[in-house]
Tab-separated table of C-alpha atoms in Angstrom:
chain	number	residue	atom	x	y	z
M	345	MET	CA	13.760	14.790	0.029
M	346	GLU	CA	12.207	11.990	-2.055
M	347	VAL	CA	10.295	8.982	-0.617
M	348	ARG	CA	10.168	5.791	-2.059
M	349	VAL	CA	7.780	3.034	-0.463
M	350	ALA	CA	8.817	-0.205	-1.962
M	351	ASN	CA	6.755	-3.246	-1.870
M	352	VAL	CA	5.769	-2.579	1.876
M	353	ARG	CA	3.341	-5.150	3.464
M	354	LYS	CA	1.725	-3.972	7.095
M	355	GLU	CA	0.123	-6.733	9.284
M	356	PHE	CA	-1.618	-6.216	12.410
M	357	GLU	CA	-1.577	-9.416	14.325
M	358	ARG	CA	-1.657	-11.193	11.312
M	359	PHE	CA	-4.313	-8.697	9.954
M	360	PRO	CA	-2.943	-7.189	6.773
M	361	ALA	CA	-3.493	-3.209	6.764
M	362	LEU	CA	-1.128	-3.006	3.701
M	363	HIS	CA	-1.247	-5.136	0.771
M	364	ASP	CA	2.279	-4.906	-1.234
M	365	VAL	CA	2.140	-1.246	-1.623
M	366	SER	CA	4.636	1.011	-3.744
M	367	LEU	CA	4.751	4.461	-4.203
M	368	ASP	CA	7.610	7.160	-5.386
M	369	ILE	CA	6.833	10.555	-4.127
M	370	LYS	CA	9.050	13.276	-5.768
M	371	SER	CA	11.061	15.869	-3.502
M	372	GLY	CA	8.844	19.100	-3.078
M	373	GLU	CA	5.731	17.572	-3.867
M	374	LEU	CA	2.465	17.736	-2.123
M	375	ILE	CA	0.995	14.274	-1.726
M	376	ALA	CA	-2.788	13.307	-0.604
M	377	LEU	CA	-3.584	9.988	0.818
M	378	LEU	CA	-7.429	9.603	0.179
M	379	GLY	CA	-9.496	6.646	1.010
M	380	PRO	CA	-12.289	5.838	3.039
M	381	SER	CA	-11.995	4.733	6.822
M	382	GLY	CA	-9.820	1.449	6.854
M	383	SER	CA	-8.206	1.779	3.528
M	384	GLY	CA	-4.752	2.060	4.705
M	385	LYS	CA	-3.688	5.636	4.392
M	386	THR	CA	-3.157	6.408	7.952
M	387	THR	CA	-1.199	3.354	8.350
M	388	LEU	CA	0.849	4.153	5.513
M	389	LEU	CA	1.792	7.261	6.674
M	390	ARG	CA	2.812	6.194	10.129
M	391	LEU	CA	5.442	3.760	8.414
M	392	ILE	CA	6.732	6.885	6.705
M	393	ALA	CA	6.835	8.477	9.746
M	394	GLY	CA	8.668	5.543	11.790
M	395	LEU	CA	5.651	5.313	14.108
M	396	GLU	CA	5.523	1.942	12.583
M	397	ARG	CA	7.672	-0.781	10.951
M	398	PRO	CA	6.805	-2.821	7.964
M	399	THR	CA	6.075	-6.479	8.239
M	400	LYS	CA	7.580	-6.546	4.721
M	401	GLY	CA	9.023	-4.103	1.926
M	402	THR	CA	11.364	-0.829	2.528
M	403	ILE	CA	11.011	2.526	2.933
M	404	PHE	CA	13.690	4.981	1.038
M	405	PHE	CA	14.537	8.690	2.121
M	406	GLY	CA	16.484	9.624	-0.824
M	407	ASP	CA	18.777	6.815	-1.434
M	408	GLU	CA	18.877	5.737	2.014
M	409	ASP	CA	16.883	2.883	3.731
M	410	ALA	CA	14.932	4.517	6.135
M	411	SER	CA	12.806	1.475	7.264
M	412	GLN	CA	14.270	0.400	10.434
M	413	LYS	CA	15.237	4.099	11.793
M	414	SER	CA	13.466	6.006	14.585
M	415	ILE	CA	11.195	9.065	14.059
M	416	GLN	CA	14.117	11.104	15.428
M	417	ASP	CA	16.676	9.993	12.987
M	418	ARG	CA	14.199	10.314	9.848
M	419	ASN	CA	13.661	14.228	10.908
M	420	VAL	CA	10.237	14.020	9.931
M	421	GLY	CA	7.700	16.948	10.887
M	422	PHE	CA	4.222	15.631	11.838
M	423	VAL	CA	0.657	17.426	12.365
M	424	PHE	CA	-2.173	15.550	14.054
M	425	GLN	CA	-5.928	16.140	13.936
M	426	HIS	CA	-6.067	17.452	17.247
M	427	TYR	CA	-3.035	19.423	17.517
M	428	ALA	CA	-1.163	18.176	20.175
M	429	LEU	CA	-0.345	20.895	21.643
M	430	PHE	CA	1.395	21.209	24.941
M	431	ARG	CA	-1.182	23.212	27.151
M	432	HIS	CA	1.251	24.431	29.723
M	433	MET	CA	3.457	26.047	26.926
M	434	THR	CA	3.265	28.967	25.229
M	435	VAL	CA	2.751	29.607	21.447
M	436	ALA	CA	6.906	30.270	21.167
M	437	ASP	CA	7.553	27.528	23.355
M	438	ASN	CA	5.574	24.979	21.699
M	439	ILE	CA	6.926	25.875	18.025
M	440	GLY	CA	10.474	25.790	19.627
M	441	PHE	CA	9.995	22.557	21.543
M	442	GLY	CA	11.605	20.329	18.954
M	443	LEU	CA	14.795	22.307	18.834
M	444	LYS	CA	15.132	22.620	22.493
M	445	VAL	CA	14.956	18.952	23.289
M	446	ARG	CA	17.909	18.283	20.819
M	447	HIS	CA	21.104	16.930	22.297
M	448	GLY	CA	24.525	18.453	22.159
M	449	ALA	CA	25.470	19.907	19.157
M	450	ALA	CA	22.351	19.575	17.637
M	451	ARG	CA	20.551	21.933	19.926
M	452	PRO	CA	20.534	25.612	18.687
M	453	PRO	CA	21.225	28.076	21.249
M	454	ALA	CA	18.366	29.937	23.082
M	455	GLN	CA	18.310	32.806	20.940
M	456	GLU	CA	18.410	31.112	17.744
M	457	ILE	CA	15.347	28.862	18.909
M	458	ARG	CA	13.782	32.337	19.739
M	459	ARG	CA	14.480	34.009	16.588
M	460	ARG	CA	13.219	30.879	14.262
M	461	ALA	CA	9.886	30.740	16.580
M	462	SER	CA	9.378	34.260	15.596
M	463	GLU	CA	10.161	33.803	11.636
M	464	LEU	CA	7.744	30.807	11.941
M	465	LEU	CA	5.041	32.880	13.493
M	466	ASP	CA	5.186	35.502	10.618
M	467	LEU	CA	5.030	32.628	8.111
M	468	VAL	CA	1.957	31.135	9.713
M	469	GLN	CA	0.014	34.520	10.352
M	470	LEU	CA	0.324	34.583	14.077
M	471	SER	CA	2.678	37.268	14.753
M	472	GLY	CA	2.176	39.061	18.190
M	473	LEU	CA	0.416	36.233	19.603
M	474	GLU	CA	3.522	34.352	20.994
M	475	LYS	CA	2.972	34.424	24.549
M	476	ARG	CA	-0.585	32.924	24.309
M	477	TYR	CA	-1.519	29.837	25.459
M	478	PRO	CA	-3.044	26.993	23.168
M	479	ALA	CA	-6.295	27.559	25.241
M	480	GLN	CA	-6.502	31.169	24.346
M	481	LEU	CA	-6.387	30.460	20.455
M	482	SER	CA	-9.329	29.410	17.962
M	483	GLY	CA	-9.152	26.027	16.476
M	484	GLY	CA	-7.427	27.202	13.301
M	485	GLN	CA	-4.904	29.359	15.337
M	486	ARG	CA	-3.908	25.891	17.123
M	487	GLN	CA	-3.840	24.230	13.838
M	488	ARG	CA	-1.258	26.703	12.672
M	489	VAL	CA	0.978	26.707	15.334
M	490	ALA	CA	1.087	22.681	15.564
M	491	LEU	CA	1.982	23.100	11.587
M	492	ALA	CA	5.069	25.880	12.789
M	493	ARG	CA	5.981	23.613	15.266
M	494	ALA	CA	6.380	20.482	12.836
M	495	MET	CA	8.317	22.889	10.376
M	496	ALA	CA	11.020	24.501	13.055
M	497	ILE	CA	13.024	21.337	13.016
M	498	GLU	CA	13.592	22.094	9.423
M	499	PRO	CA	12.087	18.093	8.390
M	500	LYS	CA	13.003	16.303	5.515
M	501	VAL	CA	9.349	15.243	5.365
M	502	LEU	CA	6.376	16.934	6.283
M	503	LEU	CA	3.598	14.725	7.482
M	504	LEU	CA	-0.055	15.597	8.412
M	505	ASP	CA	-2.883	13.355	9.522
M	506	GLU	CA	-6.407	14.776	8.699
M	507	PRO	CA	-4.875	17.791	9.655
M	508	PHE	CA	-8.499	19.656	9.601
M	509	GLY	CA	-10.583	17.007	10.566
M	510	ALA	CA	-11.625	18.829	13.701
M	511	LEU	CA	-12.333	21.749	12.414
M	512	ASP	CA	-15.769	23.594	11.059
M	513	ALA	CA	-16.025	23.670	6.957
M	514	GLN	CA	-15.339	27.205	6.571
M	515	VAL	CA	-12.355	27.245	8.521
M	516	ARG	CA	-11.312	24.341	6.693
M	517	ARG	CA	-11.720	25.924	3.265
M	518	GLU	CA	-9.327	28.711	4.365
M	519	LEU	CA	-6.732	26.718	6.095
M	520	ARG	CA	-6.408	24.715	2.553
M	521	ARG	CA	-5.628	27.653	0.744
M	522	TRP	CA	-3.501	28.633	3.086
M	523	LEU	CA	-1.361	25.265	3.202
M	524	ARG	CA	-1.304	25.541	-0.163
M	525	GLU	CA	0.522	28.912	-0.015
M	526	ILE	CA	2.837	27.645	2.915
M	527	HIS	CA	3.730	24.859	0.828
M	528	ASP	CA	4.834	26.899	-2.342
M	529	ARG	CA	6.496	29.261	-0.160
M	530	THR	CA	8.627	26.747	1.938
M	531	GLY	CA	8.892	23.728	-0.933
M	532	HIS	CA	8.802	20.939	1.870
M	533	THR	CA	8.165	17.212	0.711
M	534	THR	CA	4.292	17.097	2.087
M	535	VAL	CA	2.328	14.299	2.353
M	536	PHE	CA	-1.514	14.321	4.294
M	537	VAL	CA	-4.135	12.011	4.853
M	538	THR	CA	-7.709	13.048	4.602
M	539	HIS	CA	-11.018	11.362	3.625
M	540	ASP	CA	-12.274	14.555	1.905
M	541	GLN	CA	-11.955	14.168	-1.770
M	542	GLU	CA	-12.456	17.764	-2.273
M	543	GLU	CA	-9.716	18.960	0.003
M	544	ALA	CA	-7.418	16.456	-1.503
M	545	LEU	CA	-8.335	17.339	-5.461
M	546	GLU	CA	-7.934	21.103	-4.453
M	547	LEU	CA	-4.752	21.085	-2.410
M	548	ALA	CA	-2.531	18.035	-3.745
M	549	ASP	CA	0.046	17.894	-6.774
M	550	ARG	CA	-0.889	14.081	-7.022
M	551	VAL	CA	-3.617	11.951	-5.199
M	552	VAL	CA	-3.117	8.298	-4.255
M	553	VAL	CA	-6.546	6.632	-4.026
M	554	MET	CA	-6.679	3.683	-1.701
M	555	SER	CA	-9.082	0.958	-0.752
M	556	GLN	CA	-8.655	-1.920	1.458
M	557	GLY	CA	-4.934	-1.528	1.697
M	558	ARG	CA	-4.088	-1.178	-1.600
M	559	ILE	CA	-3.357	1.845	-4.321
M	560	GLU	CA	-6.203	2.092	-6.583
M	561	GLN	CA	-4.727	4.833	-8.918
M	562	VAL	CA	-2.347	8.341	-8.326
M	563	GLY	CA	-2.547	10.910	-10.324
M	564	SER	CA	-3.352	14.772	-10.476
M	565	ALA	CA	-6.536	15.612	-9.336
M	566	ASP	CA	-7.690	15.980	-13.443
M	567	GLU	CA	-6.799	12.277	-13.788
M	568	ILE	CA	-8.343	11.063	-10.930
M	569	TYR	CA	-11.453	12.930	-11.571
M	570	ASP	CA	-11.930	12.552	-15.576
M	571	THR	CA	-9.870	9.205	-15.836
M	572	PRO	CA	-10.781	6.852	-13.002
M	573	ASN	CA	-9.081	3.370	-13.871
M	574	SER	CA	-11.951	1.389	-11.356
M	575	PRO	CA	-15.448	1.309	-10.682
M	576	PHE	CA	-14.079	2.117	-6.889
M	577	VAL	CA	-12.148	5.215	-7.955
M	578	TYR	CA	-15.425	6.325	-10.015
M	579	SER	CA	-17.695	6.007	-7.451
M	580	PHE	CA	-15.602	6.924	-4.755
M	581	ILE	CA	-14.339	10.563	-6.369
M	582	GLY	CA	-17.094	13.092	-7.202
M	583	GLU	CA	-20.839	11.411	-7.737
M	584	SER	CA	-21.696	9.074	-10.235
M	585	SER	CA	-24.125	6.880	-11.737
M	586	CYS	CA	-24.380	3.260	-12.544
M	587	LEU	CA	-26.105	0.999	-14.724
M	588	PRO	CA	-25.482	-2.757	-15.765
M	589	VAL	CA	-25.465	-3.012	-19.599
M	590	LYS	CA	-24.639	-5.324	-22.350
M	591	VAL	CA	-21.913	-4.778	-24.910
M	592	GLU	CA	-22.691	-6.478	-28.493
M	593	SER	CA	-20.992	-5.539	-31.621
M	594	GLY	CA	-19.479	-2.637	-30.416
M	595	GLU	CA	-22.583	-1.116	-29.210
M	596	VAL	CA	-24.223	-0.584	-25.528
M	597	TRP	CA	-27.421	-2.040	-24.925
M	598	ILE	CA	-29.915	-1.797	-21.827
M	599	ALA	CA	-32.437	-4.862	-21.840
M	600	ASP	CA	-33.155	-4.856	-25.697
M	601	ARG	CA	-32.506	-1.896	-26.663
M	602	SER	CA	-29.400	-0.053	-28.041
M	603	ILE	CA	-28.631	3.286	-26.039
M	604	GLY	CA	-26.947	4.933	-28.780
M	605	LEU	CA	-23.387	4.581	-27.372
M	606	SER	CA	-20.636	2.834	-29.499
M	607	ALA	CA	-17.445	1.063	-27.596
M	608	PRO	CA	-15.567	-0.845	-30.609
M	609	HIS	CA	-12.999	-1.802	-28.419
M	610	ALA	CA	-14.866	-3.320	-25.196
M	611	ALA	CA	-15.353	-6.794	-24.989
M	612	SER	CA	-18.621	-8.558	-25.601
M	613	GLY	CA	-20.722	-9.329	-22.550
M	614	ASP	CA	-22.199	-7.693	-19.392
M	615	ALA	CA	-20.363	-4.726	-18.223
M	616	LEU	CA	-21.063	-1.703	-15.918
M	617	LEU	CA	-21.830	2.128	-17.334
M	618	TYR	CA	-20.459	4.633	-15.306
M	619	PHE	CA	-21.270	8.414	-15.652
M	620	ARG	CA	-21.427	11.702	-14.171
M	621	PRO	CA	-24.718	13.331	-13.420
M	622	HIS	CA	-23.862	16.496	-14.559
M	623	ASP	CA	-22.090	14.612	-17.984
M	624	VAL	CA	-25.612	13.961	-19.676
M	625	GLU	CA	-27.187	15.860	-22.663
M	626	LEU	CA	-30.932	15.857	-22.424
M	627	LEU	CA	-33.561	14.670	-25.278
M	628	ASP	CA	-37.007	15.009	-26.672
M	629	GLY	CA	-37.120	11.452	-27.676
M	630	CYS	CA	-34.931	8.967	-29.282
M	631	SER	CA	-34.383	5.462	-30.766
M	632	GLY	CA	-31.234	5.208	-29.053
M	633	CYS	CA	-30.985	6.357	-25.431
M	634	ILE	CA	-31.535	5.947	-21.904
M	635	ALA	CA	-35.130	6.971	-20.864
M	636	GLY	CA	-36.471	6.451	-17.235
M	637	THR	CA	-39.666	7.858	-14.732
M	638	VAL	CA	-39.095	10.605	-12.194
M	639	ALA	CA	-38.831	9.018	-8.918
M	640	ALA	CA	-37.211	12.058	-6.894
M	641	SER	CA	-36.609	15.518	-7.264
M	642	ARG	CA	-34.158	17.557	-5.159
M	643	ARG	CA	-32.477	21.267	-4.921
M	644	VAL	CA	-28.560	21.351	-4.914
M	645	ALA	CA	-27.465	24.770	-4.647
M	646	GLY	CA	-27.975	26.102	-8.515
M	647	THR	CA	-28.840	22.841	-9.810
M	648	ARG	CA	-31.578	20.437	-9.449
M	649	ARG	CA	-30.882	16.657	-9.031
M	650	VAL	CA	-33.683	14.472	-10.821
M	651	GLU	CA	-33.588	10.759	-9.771
M	652	LEU	CA	-34.711	8.361	-12.260
M	653	GLU	CA	-35.999	4.772	-12.415
M	654	ILE	CA	-34.778	2.982	-15.302
M	655	GLY	CA	-36.153	-0.168	-16.775
M	656	GLY	CA	-38.233	-3.158	-15.237
M	657	GLU	CA	-35.562	-3.807	-12.677
M	658	ARG	CA	-36.023	-0.376	-11.248
M	659	GLN	CA	-32.289	0.864	-11.476
M	660	ARG	CA	-31.844	4.061	-10.157
M	661	VAL	CA	-29.880	7.088	-11.644
M	662	GLU	CA	-29.137	10.681	-10.995
M	663	VAL	CA	-29.103	13.235	-13.611
M	664	GLU	CA	-28.481	16.993	-12.866
M	665	LEU	CA	-30.570	19.744	-14.789
M	666	PRO	CA	-30.576	23.060	-14.431
M	667	VAL	CA	-32.881	24.687	-11.625
M	668	ASP	CA	-35.910	25.779	-13.821
M	669	HIS	CA	-35.651	23.051	-16.740
M	670	PRO	CA	-39.370	21.774	-17.843
M	671	ALA	CA	-37.759	17.995	-17.636
M	672	ALA	CA	-37.775	18.117	-14.001
M	673	GLN	CA	-41.648	18.221	-13.882
M	674	LYS	CA	-42.074	15.468	-16.461
M	675	SER	CA	-42.770	11.719	-15.604
M	676	ARG	CA	-40.538	10.642	-18.196
M	677	VAL	CA	-36.935	11.917	-19.100
M	678	ALA	CA	-34.929	10.802	-21.820
M	679	PHE	CA	-30.720	11.280	-21.698
M	680	ARG	CA	-27.686	9.928	-23.267
M	681	PRO	CA	-24.078	10.360	-21.427
M	682	ARG	CA	-21.652	12.718	-23.087
M	683	ARG	CA	-18.782	11.419	-20.852
M	684	TRP	CA	-18.992	7.933	-19.639
M	685	LYS	CA	-16.877	4.750	-18.939
M	686	LEU	CA	-17.568	1.168	-19.034
M	687	PHE	CA	-15.935	-1.616	-16.712
M	688	PRO	CA	-16.477	-5.395	-17.013
M	689	ALA	CA	-19.209	-6.935	-14.739
M	690	SER	CA	-17.783	-9.648	-13.791
M	691	GLU	CA	-13.912	-7.703	-12.822
M	692	PRO	CA	-14.995	-4.650	-11.162
M	693	GLY	CA	-11.801	-3.694	-10.536
M	694	LYS	CA	-10.275	-3.395	-13.789
M	695	ALA	CA	-11.067	-1.079	-16.948
M	696	SER	CA	-12.421	-2.339	-20.120
């Protein structure tokens, strides 16, 4: 089922939570809505679900306007962060609940509901646990049951709101891989909300990066990480360092020195230079480079992060070095970014 969000605005007591948001979701696609708290990602998910109605704009399921339809009429499956399972029901009864409460001819026979629950227990790898109650399951098992219950109604769209947020890191990693496998097998159009960028980049076909009620960028994990289109996306996705610079005659300068980076298409004037800590080359000495004094050094897994103080204004950046690299012990380190991007300092939301 294709989902199209067209020029949607949502206000709560005149406070705009979403500003003119548009998004096309392909049938069978796994989409991540990623952003910090307050970015509008959960509001957008609730609008797709029918839990909220747009102040302006339209939400289409296929060619049909679903904006004023109820949750039941939209036939969406919803998985919340905190499971929302019925404690007094067994696992099998929880999974079959959405089918049991259907009215008239839409309600399958009891035998069919049991068969469907058993089939889904196999799919989510919980066979044999159908008679247990939620309190007898681990957090990861309860979330699997919640997903099975959402899929039991054969939804047009599957919606997940921070589905792994209440679980510890190891269980989250295991369930991420598992959810991707389930998605590939079932082919549901799936939208999930997360503030965990690693989760979004690993799981999704496309990532929708949101900030302050707007969509900043939509793309694959590679596009979002390698070619961020704004300072917000660059700093939010992965780790980055930023330095104020000047562009003069197609060259990048810090203070009164060219740093050896050519920017022939960038407008002259003040700019912001962004780069990743691991995307630098170290230099023994240079006439055109960035040089700084080591202010701090810390071990990060198999590498070492060195914090450098640059120039008289005490700007700080981080560069990544091998653990045993001699530069980590030096008082002065010279380097040049291998991959980098400039944004105009006066227009922080736009790329140069």
